[in-house]
Coordinates of C-alpha atoms in Angstrom, one line a residue:
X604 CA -0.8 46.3 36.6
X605 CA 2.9 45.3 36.2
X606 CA 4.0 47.8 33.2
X607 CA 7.1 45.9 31.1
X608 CA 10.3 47.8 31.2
X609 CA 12.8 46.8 28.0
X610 CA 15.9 45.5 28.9
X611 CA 19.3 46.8 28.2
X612 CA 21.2 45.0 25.9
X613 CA 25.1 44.8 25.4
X614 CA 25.0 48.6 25.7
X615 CA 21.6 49.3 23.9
X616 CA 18.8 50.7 26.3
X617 CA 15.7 49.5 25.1
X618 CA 13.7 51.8 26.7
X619 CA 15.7 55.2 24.9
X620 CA 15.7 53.5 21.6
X621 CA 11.9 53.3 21.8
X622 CA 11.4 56.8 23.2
X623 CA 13.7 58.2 20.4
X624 CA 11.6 56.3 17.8
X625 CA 8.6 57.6 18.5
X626 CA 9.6 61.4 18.6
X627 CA 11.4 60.7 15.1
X628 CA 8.7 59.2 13.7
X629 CA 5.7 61.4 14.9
X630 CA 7.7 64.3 13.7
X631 CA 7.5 63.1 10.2
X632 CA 3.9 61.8 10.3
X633 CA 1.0 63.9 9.1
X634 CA -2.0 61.8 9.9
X635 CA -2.8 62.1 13.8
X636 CA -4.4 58.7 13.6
X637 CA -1.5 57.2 11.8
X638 CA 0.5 59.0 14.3
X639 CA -0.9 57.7 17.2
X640 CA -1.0 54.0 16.5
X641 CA 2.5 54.1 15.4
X642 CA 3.4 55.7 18.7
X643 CA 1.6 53.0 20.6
X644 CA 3.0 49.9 18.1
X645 CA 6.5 51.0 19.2
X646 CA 6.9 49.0 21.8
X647 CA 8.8 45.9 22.4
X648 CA 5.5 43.5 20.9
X649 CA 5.2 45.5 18.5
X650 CA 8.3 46.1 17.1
X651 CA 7.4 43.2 14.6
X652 CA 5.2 45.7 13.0
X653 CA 7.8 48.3 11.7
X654 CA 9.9 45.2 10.6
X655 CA 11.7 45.0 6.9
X656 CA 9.6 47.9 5.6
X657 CA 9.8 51.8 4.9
X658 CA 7.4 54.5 6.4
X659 CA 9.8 57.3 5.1
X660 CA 12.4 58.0 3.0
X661 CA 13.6 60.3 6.2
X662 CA 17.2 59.5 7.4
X663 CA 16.2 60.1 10.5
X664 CA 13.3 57.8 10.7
X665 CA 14.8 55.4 8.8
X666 CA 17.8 55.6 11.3
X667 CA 15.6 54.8 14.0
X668 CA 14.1 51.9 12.5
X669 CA 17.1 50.3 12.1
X670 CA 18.1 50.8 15.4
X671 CA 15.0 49.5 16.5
X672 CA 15.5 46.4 14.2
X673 CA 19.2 46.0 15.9
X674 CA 17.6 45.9 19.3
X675 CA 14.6 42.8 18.0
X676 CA 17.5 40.7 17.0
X677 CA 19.3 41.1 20.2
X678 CA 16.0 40.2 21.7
X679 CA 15.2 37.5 19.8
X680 CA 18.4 36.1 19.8
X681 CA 17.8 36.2 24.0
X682 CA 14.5 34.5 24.2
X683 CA 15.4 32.0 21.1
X684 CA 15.7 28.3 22.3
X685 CA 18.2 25.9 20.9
X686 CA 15.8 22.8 21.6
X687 CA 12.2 24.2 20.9
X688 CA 11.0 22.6 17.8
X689 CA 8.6 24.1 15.3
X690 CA 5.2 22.3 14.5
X691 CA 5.3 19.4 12.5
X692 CA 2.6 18.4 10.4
X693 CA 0.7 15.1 8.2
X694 CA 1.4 14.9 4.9
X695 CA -2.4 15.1 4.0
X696 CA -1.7 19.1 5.3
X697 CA 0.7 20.0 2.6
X698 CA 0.1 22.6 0.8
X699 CA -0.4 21.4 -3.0
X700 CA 1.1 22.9 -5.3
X701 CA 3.7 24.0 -2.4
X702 CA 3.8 28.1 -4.0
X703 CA 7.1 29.4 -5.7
X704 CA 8.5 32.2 -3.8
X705 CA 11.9 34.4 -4.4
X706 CA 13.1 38.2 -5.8
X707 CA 12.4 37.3 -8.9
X708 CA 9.8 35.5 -11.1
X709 CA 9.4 31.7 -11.8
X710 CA 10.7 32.1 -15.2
X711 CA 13.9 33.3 -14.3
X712 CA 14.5 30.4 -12.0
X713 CA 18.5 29.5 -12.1
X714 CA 19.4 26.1 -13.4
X715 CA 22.3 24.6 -11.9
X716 CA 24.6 22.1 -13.7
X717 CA 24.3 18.8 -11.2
X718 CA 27.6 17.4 -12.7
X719 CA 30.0 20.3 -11.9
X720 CA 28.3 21.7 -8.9
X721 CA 30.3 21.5 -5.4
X722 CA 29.6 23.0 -2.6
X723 CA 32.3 25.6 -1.7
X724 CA 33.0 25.8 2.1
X725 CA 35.0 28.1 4.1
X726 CA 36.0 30.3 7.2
X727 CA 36.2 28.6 10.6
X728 CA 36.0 24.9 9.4
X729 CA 38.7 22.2 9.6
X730 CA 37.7 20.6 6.4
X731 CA 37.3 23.2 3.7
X732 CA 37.3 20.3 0.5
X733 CA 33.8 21.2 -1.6
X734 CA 31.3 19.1 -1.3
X735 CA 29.8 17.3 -4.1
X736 CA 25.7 16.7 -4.5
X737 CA 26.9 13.0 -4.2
X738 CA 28.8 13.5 -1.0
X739 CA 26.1 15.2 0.5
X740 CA 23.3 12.6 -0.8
X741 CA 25.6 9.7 1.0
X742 CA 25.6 11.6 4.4
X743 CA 22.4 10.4 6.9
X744 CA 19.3 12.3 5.9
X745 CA 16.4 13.1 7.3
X746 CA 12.6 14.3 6.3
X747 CA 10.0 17.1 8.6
X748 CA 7.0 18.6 7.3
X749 CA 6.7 21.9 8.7
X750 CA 5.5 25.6 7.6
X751 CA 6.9 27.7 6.1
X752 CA 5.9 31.6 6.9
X753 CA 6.6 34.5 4.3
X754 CA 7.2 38.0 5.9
X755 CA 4.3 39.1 3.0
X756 CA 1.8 37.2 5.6
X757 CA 0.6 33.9 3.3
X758 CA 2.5 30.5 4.7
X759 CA 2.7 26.9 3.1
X760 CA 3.5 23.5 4.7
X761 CA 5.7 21.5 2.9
X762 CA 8.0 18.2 3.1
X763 CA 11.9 18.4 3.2
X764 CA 14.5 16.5 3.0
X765 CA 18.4 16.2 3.7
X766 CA 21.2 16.4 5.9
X767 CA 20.9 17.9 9.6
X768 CA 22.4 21.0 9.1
X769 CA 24.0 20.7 12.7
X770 CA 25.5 17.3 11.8
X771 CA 27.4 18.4 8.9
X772 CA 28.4 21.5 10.7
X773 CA 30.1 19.2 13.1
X774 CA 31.3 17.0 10.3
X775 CA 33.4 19.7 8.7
X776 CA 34.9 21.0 11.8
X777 CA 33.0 23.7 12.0
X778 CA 33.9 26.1 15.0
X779 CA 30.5 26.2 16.7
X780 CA 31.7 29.3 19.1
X781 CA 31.7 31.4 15.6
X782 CA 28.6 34.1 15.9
X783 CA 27.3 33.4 12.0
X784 CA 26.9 31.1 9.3
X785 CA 26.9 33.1 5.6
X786 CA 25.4 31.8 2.4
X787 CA 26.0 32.7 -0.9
X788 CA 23.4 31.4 -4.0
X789 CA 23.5 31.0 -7.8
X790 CA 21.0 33.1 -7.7
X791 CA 23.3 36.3 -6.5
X792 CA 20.9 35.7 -3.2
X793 CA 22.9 35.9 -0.3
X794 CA 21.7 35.3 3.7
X795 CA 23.8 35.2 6.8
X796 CA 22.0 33.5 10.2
X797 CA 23.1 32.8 13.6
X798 CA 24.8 29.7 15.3
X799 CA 22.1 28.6 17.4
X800 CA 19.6 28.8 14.8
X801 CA 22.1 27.0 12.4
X802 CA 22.6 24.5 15.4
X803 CA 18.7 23.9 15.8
X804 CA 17.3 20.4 15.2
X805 CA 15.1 21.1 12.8
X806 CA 17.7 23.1 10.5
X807 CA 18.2 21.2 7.0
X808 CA 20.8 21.7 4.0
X809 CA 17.7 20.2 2.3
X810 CA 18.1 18.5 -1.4
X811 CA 15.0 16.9 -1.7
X812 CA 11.2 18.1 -1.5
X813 CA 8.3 15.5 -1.1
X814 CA 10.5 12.7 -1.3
X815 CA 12.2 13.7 -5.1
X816 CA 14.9 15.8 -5.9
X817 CA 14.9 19.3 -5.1
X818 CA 13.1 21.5 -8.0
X819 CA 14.5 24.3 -9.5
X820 CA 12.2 26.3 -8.6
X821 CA 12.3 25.0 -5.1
X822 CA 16.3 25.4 -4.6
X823 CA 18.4 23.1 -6.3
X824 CA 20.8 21.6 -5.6
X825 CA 20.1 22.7 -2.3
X826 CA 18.4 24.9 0.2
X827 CA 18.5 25.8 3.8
X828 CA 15.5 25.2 5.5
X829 CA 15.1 26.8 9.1
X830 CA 11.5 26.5 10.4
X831 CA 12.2 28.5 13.0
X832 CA 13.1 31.3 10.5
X833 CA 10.8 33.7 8.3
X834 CA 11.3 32.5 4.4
X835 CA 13.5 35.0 3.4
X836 CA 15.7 33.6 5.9
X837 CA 16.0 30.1 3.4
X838 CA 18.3 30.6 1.0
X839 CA 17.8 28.7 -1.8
X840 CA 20.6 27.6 -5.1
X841 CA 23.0 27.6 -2.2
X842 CA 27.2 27.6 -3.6
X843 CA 29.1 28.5 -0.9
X844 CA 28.6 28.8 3.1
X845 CA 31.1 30.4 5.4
X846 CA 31.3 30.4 9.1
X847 CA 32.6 33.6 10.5
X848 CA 32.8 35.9 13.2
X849 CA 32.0 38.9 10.7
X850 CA 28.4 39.6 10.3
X851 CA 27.6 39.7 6.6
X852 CA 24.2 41.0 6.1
X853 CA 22.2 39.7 4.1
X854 CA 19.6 40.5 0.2
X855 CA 17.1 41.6 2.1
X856 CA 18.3 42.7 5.3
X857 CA 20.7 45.1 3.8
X858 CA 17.9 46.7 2.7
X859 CA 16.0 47.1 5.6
X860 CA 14.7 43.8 7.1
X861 CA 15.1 42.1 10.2
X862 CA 18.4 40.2 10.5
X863 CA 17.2 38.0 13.0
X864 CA 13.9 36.8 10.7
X865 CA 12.9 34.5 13.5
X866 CA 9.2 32.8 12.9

């Protein structure tokens, strides 16, 4: 049997990170059973397991797990495809209602003024004017009906609409060589994701949802819809995008989860 051997990446060895993990962890671990599958999950399949959530409040486990978070999105990054699209699907398979999901509960949705609202754009761009809802409505849109995947474990299928994100990338000048694409949201959400991903096909600045305008509680004026990405990775009540060189974190990745979020 061929036994997998993880790669070194830019300077990380895979192999070291996992070994340090699993001494870390089993150290901290009272349950032999617990400890055990833990020590056989850390491998590179399973690293989805220990992904975005806490076993300890041990800086030394928790110093681990992030390092072993650091090496999935290197890896994911590696094996993601520019051109592979997600599953598309009829619209008798959406999911009605389509479920509201965010930090916060329904009733606290944002509203956002339609008349003032402009998108703010900066960093590596050539055209850095904001963009107004009208602006971006007149651009070519496009609709897909695809899943959407929580990292809580339900998913939903659901039909959006808008501009390719790629094309208005391109429109603006961005500088497609830059590592990241920020977000910042009325909401105080905030996301950042990688080129490629923001380069895929099937990557949306989405302002509508089955065929009407986005609903507050969906996004509006606008959300990011990657299909490719887990949910968190969607920032909705989106203000401002940057392109940038600088990784910028993200709400929930800052606080543990996986930066890559691919689906």
């Amino acid at each position: 049997m061929k036994i997998f051997k993880a790669p070194t990446l830019s300077g990380i060895d895979g192999d070291a990170v996992l070994r340090e993990a699993r001494t870390l962890i089993a150290k901290q671990l009272d349950q032999p059973s617990r400890r055990a599958f833990l020590q056989r999950s850390l491998t590179l399949g399973g690293l989805s397991l220990l992904t975005g959530c806490s076993i300890s409040d041990n800086t030394q486990v928790e110093a681990a797990l992030t390092k072993i978070s650091r090496f999935n999105d290197k890896v994911q990054g590696l094996i993601f495809s520019p051109t592979q699209l997600a599953p598309t699907y009829s619209e008798a398979e959406i999911t009605r209602p389509f479920p509201f999901n965010a930090y916060y509960g329904e009733d606290e949705v944002r509203e956002v003024d339609e008349a003032s609202y402009k998108l703010e754009v900066t960093g590596m761009v050539a055209d850095r004017h904001a963009w107004t809802l009208a602006e971006l409505r007149a651009m070519p849109q496009q609709d897909q009906i695809t899943r959407h995947i929580c990292v809580e474990g339900w998913s939903a299928i659901g039909k959006w609409g808008g501009v390719r994100f790629a094309d208005f990338l391109r429109h603006i000048g961005a500088d497609t060589t830059a590592k990241y694409v920020g977000f910042k949201c009325a909401d105080d959400y905030y996301t950042s994701i990688d080129m490629p991903t923001a380069l895929h096909p099937q990557t949306l600045l989405t302002l509508t949802y089955d065929g009407q305008p986005l609903p507050p509680k969906y996004g509006f004026p606008m959300k990011l819809r990657m299909p490719t990405k887990l949910g968190y990775k969607n920032p909705k009540h989106i203000k401002a995008m940057f392109v940038t060189n600088t990784y910028s974190g993200g709400y929930w990745e800052d606080q543990g989860y996986n930066w890559f979020g691919g689906s």
